[in-house]
mmCIF file of C-alpha atoms in Angstrom:
data_model
loop_
_atom_site.group_PDB
_atom_site.id
_atom_site.type_symbol
_atom_site.label_atom_id
_atom_site.label_comp_id
_atom_site.label_asym_id
_atom_site.label_seq_id
_atom_site.Cartn_x
_atom_site.Cartn_y
_atom_site.Cartn_z
ATOM 1 C CA GLY A 1 93.790 89.450 49.969
ATOM 2 C CA GLU A 2 91.931 86.430 49.003
ATOM 3 C CA THR A 3 89.070 84.918 51.055
ATOM 4 C CA LEU A 4 87.473 81.739 52.187
ATOM 5 C CA PRO A 5 84.535 80.767 50.335
ATOM 6 C CA TRP A 6 81.788 80.714 52.383
ATOM 7 C CA VAL A 7 81.710 77.628 54.440
ATOM 8 C CA ARG A 8 78.318 75.985 53.973
ATOM 9 C CA ILE A 9 76.308 73.192 56.713
ATOM 10 C CA PRO A 10 74.309 70.680 54.655
ATOM 11 C CA PRO A 11 70.901 71.151 55.362
ATOM 12 C CA CYS A 12 68.731 68.814 57.675
ATOM 13 C CA PRO A 13 65.906 66.800 56.370
ATOM 14 C CA PRO A 14 62.807 68.495 56.619
ATOM 15 C CA ILE A 15 60.540 67.999 60.074
ATOM 16 C CA HIS A 16 57.307 67.375 59.858
ATOM 17 C CA THR A 17 55.219 70.170 60.756
ATOM 18 C CA ARG A 18 51.665 70.099 61.624
ATOM 19 C CA ARG A 19 48.596 71.801 59.239
ATOM 20 C CA HIS A 20 47.666 75.218 59.566
ATOM 21 C CA HIS A 21 51.081 75.495 62.151
ATOM 22 C CA GLN A 22 52.894 78.825 62.010
ATOM 23 C CA MET A 23 56.617 77.914 61.295
ATOM 24 C CA HIS A 24 58.155 78.774 63.874
ATOM 25 C CA LEU A 25 61.944 79.851 63.094
ATOM 26 C CA LEU A 26 65.099 80.876 64.335
ATOM 27 C CA LEU A 27 67.539 83.416 62.612
ATOM 28 C CA ALA A 28 71.764 82.953 64.240
ATOM 29 C CA GLY A 29 74.356 84.832 62.972
ATOM 30 C CA ASN A 30 76.124 88.567 62.110
ATOM 31 C CA SER A 31 74.360 92.193 60.580
ATOM 32 C CA PHE A 32 73.556 89.913 57.166
ATOM 33 C CA ILE A 33 70.640 88.413 59.284
ATOM 34 C CA ALA A 34 70.523 90.912 62.688
ATOM 35 C CA LYS A 35 66.967 93.395 62.060
ATOM 36 C CA HIS A 36 67.660 96.438 61.627
ATOM 37 C CA THR A 37 65.651 98.979 61.110
ATOM 38 C CA GLY A 38 65.829 101.628 57.760
ATOM 39 C CA GLU A 39 64.656 102.763 55.002
ATOM 40 C CA TYR A 40 63.200 99.758 53.901
ATOM 41 C CA PRO A 41 62.581 96.346 54.862
ATOM 42 C CA GLY A 42 65.375 93.504 55.066
ATOM 43 C CA TRP A 43 64.791 90.174 54.737
ATOM 44 C CA ALA A 44 64.501 89.157 58.434
ATOM 45 C CA GLU A 45 61.531 91.390 59.121
ATOM 46 C CA LEU A 46 59.456 90.651 55.569
ATOM 47 C CA LEU A 47 59.530 86.705 57.623
ATOM 48 C CA GLU A 48 57.716 88.239 60.053
ATOM 49 C CA GLN A 49 54.906 88.371 57.829
ATOM 50 C CA ASP A 50 54.790 84.314 57.456
ATOM 51 C CA TYR A 51 56.045 83.352 60.283
ATOM 52 C CA LYS A 52 57.126 83.394 64.269
ATOM 53 C CA ILE A 53 60.074 84.636 64.047
ATOM 54 C CA HIS A 54 62.960 85.094 66.777
ATOM 55 C CA ASN A 55 66.020 86.349 65.673
ATOM 56 C CA VAL A 56 69.267 86.336 68.069
ATOM 57 C CA ALA A 57 71.673 87.707 65.306
ATOM 58 C CA GLN A 58 74.084 90.038 66.119
ATOM 59 C CA PHE A 59 76.086 92.464 64.310
ATOM 60 C CA GLY A 60 79.538 92.468 63.578
ATOM 61 C CA VAL A 61 79.949 89.366 65.284
ATOM 62 C CA GLY A 62 82.606 86.155 64.862
ATOM 63 C CA GLN A 63 81.789 82.458 64.420
ATOM 64 C CA TYR A 64 82.687 82.379 67.614
ATOM 65 C CA LYS A 65 79.419 84.436 69.132
ATOM 66 C CA ILE A 66 77.459 82.464 66.885
ATOM 67 C CA LEU A 67 78.043 79.435 67.966
ATOM 68 C CA LYS A 68 76.869 81.116 71.858
ATOM 69 C CA GLN A 69 73.943 82.323 70.077
ATOM 70 C CA LEU A 70 72.697 78.841 69.040
ATOM 71 C CA GLN A 71 74.030 77.338 72.648
ATOM 72 C CA LYS A 72 71.923 80.071 75.175
ATOM 73 C CA VAL A 73 68.690 78.489 72.804
ATOM 74 C CA ASN A 74 66.229 75.678 73.034
ATOM 75 C CA LEU A 75 66.701 74.647 69.245
ATOM 76 C CA ASN A 76 63.711 72.469 69.749
ATOM 77 C CA GLN A 77 61.549 75.340 69.513
ATOM 78 C CA TYR A 78 61.832 75.627 66.276
ATOM 79 C CA ASP A 79 60.864 73.957 62.986
ATOM 80 C CA ALA A 80 63.738 75.949 61.536
ATOM 81 C CA VAL A 81 67.279 77.620 62.126
ATOM 82 C CA ILE A 82 68.339 80.369 59.194
ATOM 83 C CA ILE A 83 72.058 81.289 60.229
ATOM 84 C CA CYS A 84 74.240 83.275 58.447
ATOM 85 C CA GLN A 85 78.296 82.583 58.949
ATOM 86 C CA SER A 86 80.674 84.818 59.449
ATOM 87 C CA SER A 87 84.279 85.578 58.412
ATOM 88 C CA PRO A 88 87.354 84.327 59.794
ATOM 89 C CA TYR A 89 88.642 87.408 59.753
ATOM 90 C CA LEU A 90 87.085 89.061 62.256
ATOM 91 C CA ILE A 91 88.868 88.732 65.875
ATOM 92 C CA HIS A 92 86.759 87.732 68.465
ATOM 93 C CA THR A 93 86.819 90.050 71.986
ATOM 94 C CA ALA A 94 84.733 90.736 74.594
ATOM 95 C CA TYR A 95 84.953 94.640 74.803
ATOM 96 C CA HIS A 96 85.715 96.401 71.427
ATOM 97 C CA PRO A 97 86.217 99.869 72.388
ATOM 98 C CA LEU A 98 84.887 102.057 69.228
ATOM 99 C CA HIS A 99 81.741 100.555 69.574
ATOM 100 C CA LYS A 100 80.552 99.855 74.038
ATOM 101 C CA GLU A 101 78.150 102.283 73.559
ATOM 102 C CA ASP A 102 76.629 101.467 70.659
ATOM 103 C CA SER A 103 73.311 99.321 70.796
ATOM 104 C CA LEU A 104 73.673 97.819 67.389
ATOM 105 C CA TYR A 105 77.201 96.974 67.170
ATOM 106 C CA GLY A 106 78.237 97.110 71.085
ATOM 107 C CA ARG A 107 78.932 93.269 70.642
ATOM 108 C CA CYS A 108 80.705 92.961 67.628
ATOM 109 C CA ASP A 109 84.175 91.158 66.832
ATOM 110 C CA PHE A 110 87.314 93.062 65.341
ATOM 111 C CA ILE A 111 87.614 93.641 61.773
ATOM 112 C CA TYR A 112 90.199 95.168 60.260
ATOM 113 C CA GLU A 113 88.780 97.746 58.068
ATOM 114 C CA ASP A 114 86.789 98.770 61.107
ATOM 115 C CA ILE A 115 89.920 99.515 63.791
ATOM 116 C CA LYS A 116 92.536 100.650 60.703
ATOM 117 C CA GLY A 117 93.687 104.038 62.157
ATOM 118 C CA ARG A 118 91.669 104.288 65.092
ATOM 119 C CA VAL A 119 93.183 101.237 66.921
ATOM 120 C CA PRO A 120 96.558 101.404 66.702
ATOM 121 C CA ASP A 121 97.591 98.221 69.129
ATOM 122 C CA VAL A 122 95.394 96.267 67.419
ATOM 123 C CA GLU A 123 96.146 96.897 64.428
ATOM 124 C CA LYS A 124 98.982 96.259 64.667
ATOM 125 C CA PHE A 125 98.055 92.715 65.953
ATOM 126 C CA PHE A 126 95.857 92.627 62.442
ATOM 127 C CA LYS A 127 99.216 93.120 60.822
ATOM 128 C CA GLU A 128 102.332 91.824 62.742
ATOM 129 C CA TYR A 129 100.847 89.139 64.758
ATOM 130 C CA LEU A 130 97.955 87.532 63.316
ATOM 131 C CA ASP A 131 98.091 83.878 61.711
ATOM 132 C CA LEU A 132 95.862 83.928 59.323
ATOM 133 C CA GLU A 133 95.797 80.056 58.678
ATOM 134 C CA TYR A 134 95.430 79.374 62.741
ATOM 135 C CA ALA A 135 92.100 82.046 62.575
ATOM 136 C CA GLU A 136 90.940 79.951 59.450
ATOM 137 C CA PHE A 137 91.351 76.789 61.412
ATOM 138 C CA ILE A 138 90.433 77.853 64.351
ATOM 139 C CA HIS A 139 86.605 79.288 62.562
ATOM 140 C CA ASN A 140 86.359 75.741 60.832
ATOM 141 C CA LEU A 141 86.606 73.651 64.259
ATOM 142 C CA ILE A 142 83.973 76.507 65.331
ATOM 143 C CA VAL A 143 81.746 75.841 61.934
ATOM 144 C CA ASN A 144 81.962 72.202 62.728
ATOM 145 C CA GLU A 145 80.926 72.214 66.309
ATOM 146 C CA ILE A 146 78.123 74.617 64.560
ATOM 147 C CA ALA A 147 76.365 71.554 62.628
ATOM 148 C CA THR A 148 77.069 68.887 65.521
ATOM 149 C CA ILE A 149 74.326 70.972 67.530
ATOM 150 C CA LEU A 150 72.087 72.018 64.551
ATOM 151 C CA ARG A 151 72.710 67.601 63.411
ATOM 152 C CA ASP A 152 68.818 67.381 63.935
ATOM 153 C CA CYS A 153 67.520 70.653 63.128
ATOM 154 C CA ARG A 154 65.981 71.551 59.522
ATOM 155 C CA VAL A 155 68.938 74.371 58.446
ATOM 156 C CA ILE A 156 68.854 76.653 55.465
ATOM 157 C CA ASP A 157 72.515 78.038 55.309
ATOM 158 C CA CYS A 158 71.903 81.329 53.850
ATOM 159 C CA ALA A 159 74.959 80.973 51.961
ATOM 160 C CA ASN A 160 73.512 77.781 50.304
ATOM 161 C CA LEU A 161 70.696 80.349 48.721
ATOM 162 C CA GLY A 162 73.916 83.044 47.511
ATOM 163 C CA LEU A 163 73.919 85.438 50.319
ATOM 164 C CA ARG A 164 76.989 86.296 49.377
ATOM 165 C CA GLN A 165 76.510 86.977 45.579
ATOM 166 C CA LEU A 166 73.680 88.739 46.416
ATOM 167 C CA PHE A 167 75.402 90.612 48.173
ATOM 168 C CA GLU A 168 77.693 91.562 45.453
ATOM 169 C CA THR A 169 75.167 92.149 43.457
ATOM 170 C CA ASN A 170 72.582 94.454 45.623
ATOM 171 C CA ARG A 171 74.589 96.159 48.337
ATOM 172 C CA GLY A 172 73.077 98.284 49.789
ATOM 173 C CA THR A 173 71.949 99.921 53.556
ATOM 174 C CA VAL A 174 69.851 96.391 54.790
ATOM 175 C CA GLN A 175 70.976 93.628 55.901
ATOM 176 C CA HIS A 176 73.832 95.233 53.389
ATOM 177 C CA LEU A 177 71.201 93.837 50.508
ATOM 178 C CA ASP A 178 69.362 97.172 48.853
ATOM 179 C CA LYS A 179 65.689 96.564 48.796
ATOM 180 C CA GLN A 180 65.398 94.519 46.184
ATOM 181 C CA GLY A 181 67.679 92.161 47.182
ATOM 182 C CA ASN A 182 65.867 92.090 50.440
ATOM 183 C CA ILE A 183 63.091 91.141 48.486
ATOM 184 C CA THR A 184 64.782 88.384 46.628
ATOM 185 C CA PHE A 185 66.367 87.069 49.415
ATOM 186 C CA TYR A 186 62.870 86.876 51.117
ATOM 187 C CA ASN A 187 61.710 85.063 47.985
ATOM 188 C CA LYS A 188 64.437 82.643 47.982
ATOM 189 C CA LEU A 189 63.728 81.720 51.644
ATOM 190 C CA LYS A 190 60.485 81.366 51.645
ATOM 191 C CA LYS A 191 60.502 78.787 48.524
ATOM 192 C CA ALA A 192 63.486 76.810 50.969
ATOM 193 C CA LEU A 193 61.181 77.197 53.865
ATOM 194 C CA LYS A 194 58.334 74.648 51.813
#
């Protein structure tokens, strides 16, 4: 089906940091940004070589849980926030029956590809009752709330650095990218953080 383009939050003006100060970065979002131990380091792990990182991202979460990630931290502690927005097609749930014991996906939301053929009542909701226009509207309201929360922060939105395009050409198992894709995105972030 047709998908919305990734919503982009415009970057805030850079803040002035002291010389020789190791930047403290907040990473928030979904599985594209959540730290994942795999066969090779992901870009979030690579950032730890150069910056002090606090990664609150979670696997499989929608926009509402990303908002909650940001509301639980003191944003004034960070020199910059790196965010990866989610899709409007993840349906928020407080409880996911397929992943309740999973340490990575235990807090994830419903996405059709995951529940198809496995959770019949939720699959029926997706097929028969989900109002996509409403889902997109609510998603955009939450994106706007996040933009308000981050208005005084230096923000790097992963979509602005071409993460989606990189995902299309360099799919892999760590943060959805292959080894080269993670290195490429890490280098883009380093350049954006200068």
